[in-house]
mmCIF file of C-alpha atoms in Angstrom:
data_model
loop_
_atom_site.group_PDB
_atom_site.id
_atom_site.type_symbol
_atom_site.label_atom_id
_atom_site.label_comp_id
_atom_site.label_asym_id
_atom_site.label_seq_id
_atom_site.Cartn_x
_atom_site.Cartn_y
_atom_site.Cartn_z
ATOM 1 C CA MET A 5 -18.746 48.185 12.434
ATOM 2 C CA ILE A 6 -20.370 45.417 12.650
ATOM 3 C CA LEU A 7 -20.770 45.194 9.663
ATOM 4 C CA VAL A 8 -16.929 45.670 8.390
ATOM 5 C CA PHE A 9 -16.349 42.852 11.071
ATOM 6 C CA ILE A 10 -18.755 40.446 8.563
ATOM 7 C CA LEU A 11 -17.103 41.477 6.502
ATOM 8 C CA LEU A 12 -13.902 40.766 6.800
ATOM 9 C CA SER A 13 -14.656 38.213 8.571
ATOM 10 C CA GLY A 14 -15.780 36.783 5.587
ATOM 11 C CA VAL A 15 -12.242 37.561 3.491
ATOM 12 C CA ILE A 16 -10.355 35.612 6.189
ATOM 13 C CA ASP A 17 -12.535 32.687 5.759
ATOM 14 C CA LEU A 18 -12.348 32.396 1.862
ATOM 15 C CA LEU A 19 -8.591 32.958 2.907
ATOM 16 C CA ASN A 20 -8.305 30.467 4.765
ATOM 17 C CA GLU A 21 -10.647 27.799 2.414
ATOM 18 C CA SER A 22 -8.544 28.531 -0.211
ATOM 19 C CA LYS A 23 -5.418 27.951 1.457
ATOM 20 C CA SER A 24 -6.728 24.981 3.014
ATOM 21 C CA ASP A 25 -7.541 23.520 -0.796
ATOM 22 C CA GLN A 26 -3.775 24.011 -1.596
ATOM 23 C CA PRO A 27 -1.718 21.008 -2.192
ATOM 24 C CA VAL A 28 0.635 20.279 0.559
ATOM 25 C CA CYS A 29 3.130 19.213 -1.659
ATOM 26 C CA GLU A 30 3.328 18.515 -5.595
ATOM 27 C CA ASP A 31 3.044 14.198 -5.659
ATOM 28 C CA VAL A 32 6.094 14.482 -8.246
ATOM 29 C CA PHE A 33 9.084 12.089 -8.844
ATOM 30 C CA THR A 34 12.413 13.199 -10.457
ATOM 31 C CA VAL A 35 15.129 11.158 -12.263
ATOM 32 C CA ILE A 36 18.168 12.912 -10.292
ATOM 33 C CA ASN A 37 20.898 11.280 -12.004
ATOM 34 C CA ALA A 38 21.808 8.544 -15.214
ATOM 35 C CA ASN A 39 21.707 5.658 -12.982
ATOM 36 C CA ASN A 40 18.071 6.093 -12.653
ATOM 37 C CA ASP A 41 17.988 7.269 -8.916
ATOM 38 C CA ARG A 42 14.645 8.724 -8.222
ATOM 39 C CA MET A 43 13.461 11.679 -5.268
ATOM 40 C CA HIS A 44 9.947 10.843 -4.592
ATOM 41 C CA GLN A 45 7.127 13.609 -3.510
ATOM 42 C CA ARG A 46 4.293 12.009 -2.115
ATOM 43 C CA GLU A 47 1.117 13.869 -1.456
ATOM 44 C CA TRP A 48 -2.064 12.353 0.214
ATOM 45 C CA GLU A 49 -5.334 12.293 1.871
ATOM 46 C CA THR A 50 -6.603 10.093 4.850
ATOM 47 C CA LYS A 51 -10.699 10.513 5.701
ATOM 48 C CA PHE A 52 -9.385 11.963 9.169
ATOM 49 C CA ALA A 53 -6.828 15.315 7.637
ATOM 50 C CA LYS A 54 -7.061 16.500 4.305
ATOM 51 C CA ALA A 55 -2.922 15.998 3.473
ATOM 52 C CA PHE A 56 -0.065 14.789 4.181
ATOM 53 C CA CYS A 57 3.106 14.864 2.724
ATOM 54 C CA THR A 58 5.934 12.777 2.716
ATOM 55 C CA SER A 59 9.479 12.544 0.603
ATOM 56 C CA TYR A 60 12.127 9.998 -0.334
ATOM 57 C CA TYR A 61 14.802 8.875 -2.132
ATOM 58 C CA SER A 62 15.158 5.600 -4.155
ATOM 59 C CA GLU A 63 17.944 3.635 -5.631
ATOM 60 C CA GLU A 64 17.674 1.754 -8.973
ATOM 61 C CA ASN A 65 20.544 -0.383 -8.489
ATOM 62 C CA GLU A 66 18.646 -1.168 -5.382
ATOM 63 C CA SER A 67 15.193 -1.821 -6.985
ATOM 64 C CA LEU A 68 17.285 -4.002 -9.623
ATOM 65 C CA ARG A 69 18.889 -5.886 -6.847
ATOM 66 C CA ALA A 70 15.306 -7.032 -5.314
ATOM 67 C CA GLY A 71 14.308 -7.606 -8.729
ATOM 68 C CA ARG A 72 17.201 -10.286 -8.892
ATOM 69 C CA ALA A 73 15.915 -11.867 -5.724
ATOM 70 C CA ARG A 74 12.279 -11.654 -6.241
ATOM 71 C CA ASN A 75 13.349 -13.980 -10.036
ATOM 72 C CA GLU A 76 14.765 -16.584 -7.887
ATOM 73 C CA ILE A 77 11.574 -16.807 -5.850
ATOM 74 C CA ILE A 78 10.902 -20.806 -6.956
ATOM 75 C CA TYR A 79 8.158 -22.947 -5.210
ATOM 76 C CA ASP A 80 6.217 -25.884 -6.319
ATOM 77 C CA ILE A 81 2.543 -25.003 -6.170
ATOM 78 C CA GLU A 82 1.369 -27.259 -3.756
ATOM 79 C CA ASP A 83 -2.117 -25.087 -3.639
ATOM 80 C CA TYR A 84 -3.020 -21.824 -3.706
ATOM 81 C CA GLU A 85 -2.926 -20.415 -0.422
ATOM 82 C CA ASN A 86 0.308 -22.078 0.630
ATOM 83 C CA PHE A 87 2.354 -21.437 -2.673
ATOM 84 C CA TRP A 88 1.757 -17.418 -2.463
ATOM 85 C CA GLY A 89 2.141 -17.565 0.989
ATOM 86 C CA LYS A 90 5.702 -18.928 0.468
ATOM 87 C CA VAL A 91 6.507 -15.945 -2.397
ATOM 88 C CA TYR A 92 4.780 -13.358 0.192
ATOM 89 C CA ARG A 93 6.510 -14.636 3.461
ATOM 90 C CA ARG A 94 10.364 -14.135 1.290
ATOM 91 C CA LEU A 95 9.705 -10.901 -0.121
ATOM 92 C CA VAL A 96 8.457 -9.672 3.097
ATOM 93 C CA ALA A 97 11.904 -11.022 4.789
ATOM 94 C CA GLU A 98 13.974 -9.636 2.079
ATOM 95 C CA SER A 99 12.226 -6.192 2.334
ATOM 96 C CA ARG A 100 12.370 -5.618 5.870
ATOM 97 C CA GLU A 101 15.315 -2.973 5.953
ATOM 98 C CA ASN A 102 15.524 -1.517 2.515
ATOM 99 C CA LEU A 103 12.385 -0.192 3.949
ATOM 100 C CA ASP A 104 13.014 1.344 6.937
ATOM 101 C CA PHE A 105 13.156 4.930 4.895
ATOM 102 C CA LEU A 106 9.785 4.832 4.493
ATOM 103 C CA ALA A 107 8.626 3.307 7.540
ATOM 104 C CA ASP A 108 10.613 5.988 9.570
ATOM 105 C CA SER A 109 8.966 9.197 7.265
ATOM 106 C CA LEU A 110 5.460 7.651 8.018
ATOM 107 C CA VAL A 111 5.905 7.320 11.881
ATOM 108 C CA SER A 112 7.599 10.688 12.376
ATOM 109 C CA ILE A 113 4.738 12.210 10.438
ATOM 110 C CA SER A 114 2.538 10.382 12.759
ATOM 111 C CA LYS A 115 4.511 11.730 15.854
ATOM 112 C CA GLU A 116 4.772 15.095 14.508
ATOM 113 C CA LYS A 117 0.311 14.681 14.214
ATOM 114 C CA LYS A 118 0.404 13.089 17.394
ATOM 115 C CA LEU A 119 -1.531 10.260 15.525
ATOM 116 C CA SER A 120 -3.653 7.126 17.087
ATOM 117 C CA SER A 121 -2.320 3.270 16.489
ATOM 118 C CA SER A 122 -5.503 3.402 14.195
ATOM 119 C CA GLN A 123 -4.845 6.628 12.103
ATOM 120 C CA LEU A 124 -1.154 5.544 11.523
ATOM 121 C CA ALA A 125 -2.127 2.534 10.033
ATOM 122 C CA GLU A 126 -4.441 4.789 8.122
ATOM 123 C CA LEU A 127 -1.806 6.468 6.867
ATOM 124 C CA VAL A 128 -0.026 3.668 5.853
ATOM 125 C CA VAL A 129 -3.273 2.342 3.858
ATOM 126 C CA THR A 130 -4.105 5.509 1.941
ATOM 127 C CA PHE A 131 0.168 6.386 1.202
ATOM 128 C CA VAL A 132 -0.276 2.801 -0.637
ATOM 129 C CA GLN A 133 -4.319 3.580 -2.031
ATOM 130 C CA ASP A 134 -3.137 6.522 -3.300
ATOM 131 C CA ILE A 135 -1.070 5.193 -6.085
ATOM 132 C CA PRO A 136 -2.406 4.820 -9.620
ATOM 133 C CA TYR A 137 -3.044 1.229 -9.958
ATOM 134 C CA SER A 138 -0.956 -0.775 -12.684
ATOM 135 C CA TYR A 139 -1.068 -4.034 -13.524
ATOM 136 C CA VAL A 140 2.280 -6.583 -13.443
ATOM 137 C CA ARG A 141 1.993 -9.549 -15.566
ATOM 138 C CA VAL A 142 3.445 -12.663 -16.402
ATOM 139 C CA GLU A 143 2.870 -12.341 -19.628
ATOM 140 C CA GLU A 144 3.613 -9.552 -22.393
ATOM 141 C CA CYS A 145 1.466 -6.634 -21.537
ATOM 142 C CA SER A 146 -0.383 -6.311 -25.328
ATOM 143 C CA THR A 147 -1.673 -9.576 -24.812
ATOM 144 C CA VAL A 148 -4.332 -9.394 -22.578
ATOM 145 C CA ASP A 149 -6.892 -6.459 -21.907
ATOM 146 C CA ASN A 150 -5.190 -3.915 -19.219
ATOM 147 C CA LYS A 151 -9.138 -2.249 -18.904
ATOM 148 C CA GLY A 152 -6.489 1.154 -19.837
ATOM 149 C CA LYS A 153 -4.838 0.845 -16.849
ATOM 150 C CA ALA A 154 -1.043 0.735 -16.705
ATOM 151 C CA CYS A 155 0.871 -2.062 -17.281
ATOM 152 C CA ILE A 156 4.137 -3.787 -17.017
ATOM 153 C CA GLY A 157 4.409 -7.316 -18.222
ATOM 154 C CA ASN A 158 7.287 -9.749 -17.849
ATOM 155 C CA VAL A 159 7.785 -9.719 -14.831
ATOM 156 C CA ALA A 160 8.430 -13.053 -13.100
ATOM 157 C CA LEU A 161 5.373 -14.106 -10.570
ATOM 158 C CA GLY A 162 3.291 -11.325 -11.746
ATOM 159 C CA LEU A 163 3.980 -8.575 -8.688
ATOM 160 C CA LEU A 164 6.928 -6.799 -7.691
ATOM 161 C CA SER A 165 8.816 -6.558 -4.604
ATOM 162 C CA PRO A 166 8.178 -4.057 -1.938
ATOM 163 C CA TYR A 167 11.294 -1.639 -2.758
ATOM 164 C CA GLU A 168 10.670 -2.273 -6.624
ATOM 165 C CA PHE A 169 7.022 -1.300 -5.758
ATOM 166 C CA VAL A 170 8.263 2.088 -4.198
ATOM 167 C CA HIS A 171 10.795 3.540 -6.618
ATOM 168 C CA SER A 172 8.816 2.518 -9.801
ATOM 169 C CA LEU A 173 5.269 3.442 -8.720
ATOM 170 C CA PHE A 174 4.256 0.321 -10.350
ATOM 171 C CA GLY A 175 2.002 -1.941 -8.083
ATOM 172 C CA ASP A 176 -1.435 -3.802 -8.461
ATOM 173 C CA CYS A 177 -3.300 -5.692 -5.743
ATOM 174 C CA ASP A 178 -1.139 -8.427 -3.995
ATOM 175 C CA THR A 179 2.306 -5.951 -4.909
ATOM 176 C CA ARG A 180 0.711 -3.402 -2.650
ATOM 177 C CA ALA A 181 -0.620 -5.666 -0.126
ATOM 178 C CA VAL A 182 3.003 -6.545 0.358
ATOM 179 C CA LEU A 183 3.931 -3.616 0.667
ATOM 180 C CA ILE A 184 1.841 -2.509 3.390
ATOM 181 C CA TYR A 185 2.299 -5.495 5.219
ATOM 182 C CA THR A 186 5.584 -5.345 5.761
ATOM 183 C CA LEU A 187 5.608 -1.558 6.580
ATOM 184 C CA LEU A 188 2.975 -2.315 9.169
ATOM 185 C CA GLU A 189 4.236 -5.127 10.823
ATOM 186 C CA LYS A 190 7.237 -2.815 10.678
ATOM 187 C CA MET A 191 5.655 -0.745 12.834
ATOM 188 C CA GLY A 192 4.380 -3.858 15.218
ATOM 189 C CA TYR A 193 0.779 -4.013 13.792
ATOM 190 C CA ASP A 194 -0.657 -7.261 13.446
ATOM 191 C CA PRO A 195 -1.537 -7.787 9.696
ATOM 192 C CA MET A 196 -1.836 -10.265 7.408
ATOM 193 C CA ILE A 197 -1.919 -10.965 3.253
ATOM 194 C CA VAL A 198 -5.498 -12.933 2.514
ATOM 195 C CA ILE A 199 -6.328 -13.919 -1.231
ATOM 196 C CA SER A 200 -8.910 -15.239 -3.461
ATOM 197 C CA ASN A 201 -8.818 -17.858 -6.383
ATOM 198 C CA GLU A 202 -12.717 -17.455 -7.034
ATOM 199 C CA TYR A 203 -11.617 -13.389 -7.332
ATOM 200 C CA ALA A 204 -7.962 -13.260 -8.221
ATOM 201 C CA HIS A 205 -7.550 -10.543 -5.824
ATOM 202 C CA ALA A 206 -5.665 -10.031 -3.155
ATOM 203 C CA MET A 207 -5.200 -7.501 0.021
ATOM 204 C CA ILE A 208 -4.954 -7.257 3.585
ATOM 205 C CA ALA A 209 -6.790 -7.555 6.263
ATOM 206 C CA LEU A 210 -5.755 -6.018 9.494
ATOM 207 C CA ASN A 211 -6.087 -7.208 13.978
ATOM 208 C CA ILE A 212 -7.359 -3.449 15.049
ATOM 209 C CA PRO A 213 -10.269 -1.946 16.689
ATOM 210 C CA ALA A 214 -12.509 -1.918 13.837
ATOM 211 C CA ALA A 215 -16.076 -3.037 12.526
ATOM 212 C CA GLY A 216 -17.545 -5.033 9.203
ATOM 213 C CA ASP A 217 -16.294 -7.637 7.625
ATOM 214 C CA HIS A 218 -13.539 -9.548 8.611
ATOM 215 C CA LEU A 219 -12.262 -13.300 9.314
ATOM 216 C CA LYS A 220 -11.103 -14.776 12.684
ATOM 217 C CA TYR A 221 -8.358 -16.031 12.913
ATOM 218 C CA ARG A 222 -7.038 -18.039 16.633
ATOM 219 C CA GLY A 223 -9.824 -15.658 18.547
ATOM 220 C CA LYS A 224 -8.864 -12.224 16.981
ATOM 221 C CA ASN A 225 -10.543 -9.985 14.496
ATOM 222 C CA TYR A 226 -9.017 -9.322 10.853
ATOM 223 C CA TYR A 227 -10.138 -6.406 9.090
ATOM 224 C CA PHE A 228 -10.600 -6.520 5.651
ATOM 225 C CA TRP A 229 -8.592 -3.957 3.826
ATOM 226 C CA GLU A 230 -8.931 -2.329 -0.378
ATOM 227 C CA THR A 231 -5.490 -1.653 -0.984
ATOM 228 C CA THR A 232 -6.776 -0.578 -4.652
ATOM 229 C CA GLY A 233 -9.415 1.760 -3.993
ATOM 230 C CA LYS A 234 -8.642 4.862 -3.362
ATOM 231 C CA GLY A 235 -9.820 5.839 0.319
ATOM 232 C CA TRP A 236 -11.313 2.532 0.295
ATOM 233 C CA PRO A 237 -11.932 2.244 4.228
ATOM 234 C CA ILE A 238 -10.938 -0.800 6.614
ATOM 235 C CA GLY A 239 -13.902 -3.193 7.299
ATOM 236 C CA ILE A 240 -15.835 -2.728 3.526
ATOM 237 C CA LEU A 241 -15.287 -5.681 1.529
ATOM 238 C CA PRO A 242 -15.535 -4.049 -2.291
ATOM 239 C CA PRO A 243 -19.075 -5.344 -3.630
ATOM 240 C CA ASN A 244 -17.739 -7.167 -6.626
ATOM 241 C CA SER A 245 -16.052 -9.516 -4.183
ATOM 242 C CA ASN A 246 -17.057 -9.854 -0.437
ATOM 243 C CA ASN A 247 -18.483 -13.509 0.099
ATOM 244 C CA VAL A 248 -16.244 -13.719 3.027
ATOM 245 C CA ASN A 249 -16.456 -17.734 2.527
ATOM 246 C CA TYR A 250 -14.087 -16.773 -1.122
ATOM 247 C CA TRP A 251 -10.466 -15.121 1.314
ATOM 248 C CA LYS A 252 -8.082 -17.750 2.603
ATOM 249 C CA ILE A 253 -5.264 -16.778 4.495
ATOM 250 C CA ALA A 254 -1.772 -16.545 2.856
ATOM 251 C CA LEU A 255 0.271 -15.381 5.761
ATOM 252 C CA VAL A 256 -0.231 -13.897 9.047
ATOM 253 C CA ASN A 257 2.495 -13.119 11.564
ATOM 254 C CA GLU A 258 2.515 -15.528 13.742
ATOM 255 C CA LEU A 259 4.145 -14.031 16.488
#
């Protein structure tokens, strides 16, 4: 009897393990009509849970409208941080309302799974980190080395607005940072976008309990969070961009 019990337990464990390895949902989007509107289904992992799944609908016309608004952003370049800070602020302001569907979906997952505030922040960041990196170029993609990555060219400012990103799933570093900043700010967090001229890179930094690499601003610690590496943890700068002195604040919530 003991042997039978052990064998049955082993079979159950194997079945449970096999079940846990199954995808929660298929990670795919489908074009659903002639207007190029899309139904997205996304699956991604966090360090505290194997997989999460959400779905959302995005409209081509809304993506095009967001693109036209982005094209209208023209500022005189005063200096690196001020220029990009103004661009990011405008994109965030114009994206707050049309991202309600995604913010509500992520918050709903958090409530269902009883996630902590830090876990919800990780849910948001990993949702974006999981999307494959793509270059967004001002110039033609064929004129530069894209290092084997996907690329879209002839894009004003060389980044996409948050809605364009969630619709197309094309996004580089600051495209990702602006989307994450917008979502986290909507959820009541205290994020910032940081940029580096030396590294030609952008990411977010977040004021939550954490440890590691950070910037101090007005007495608060904002921990770096790389957005282009899948599963990259908070508070750890990549080895090729880890000089904190080369990172400057471009946008911060002043409330």
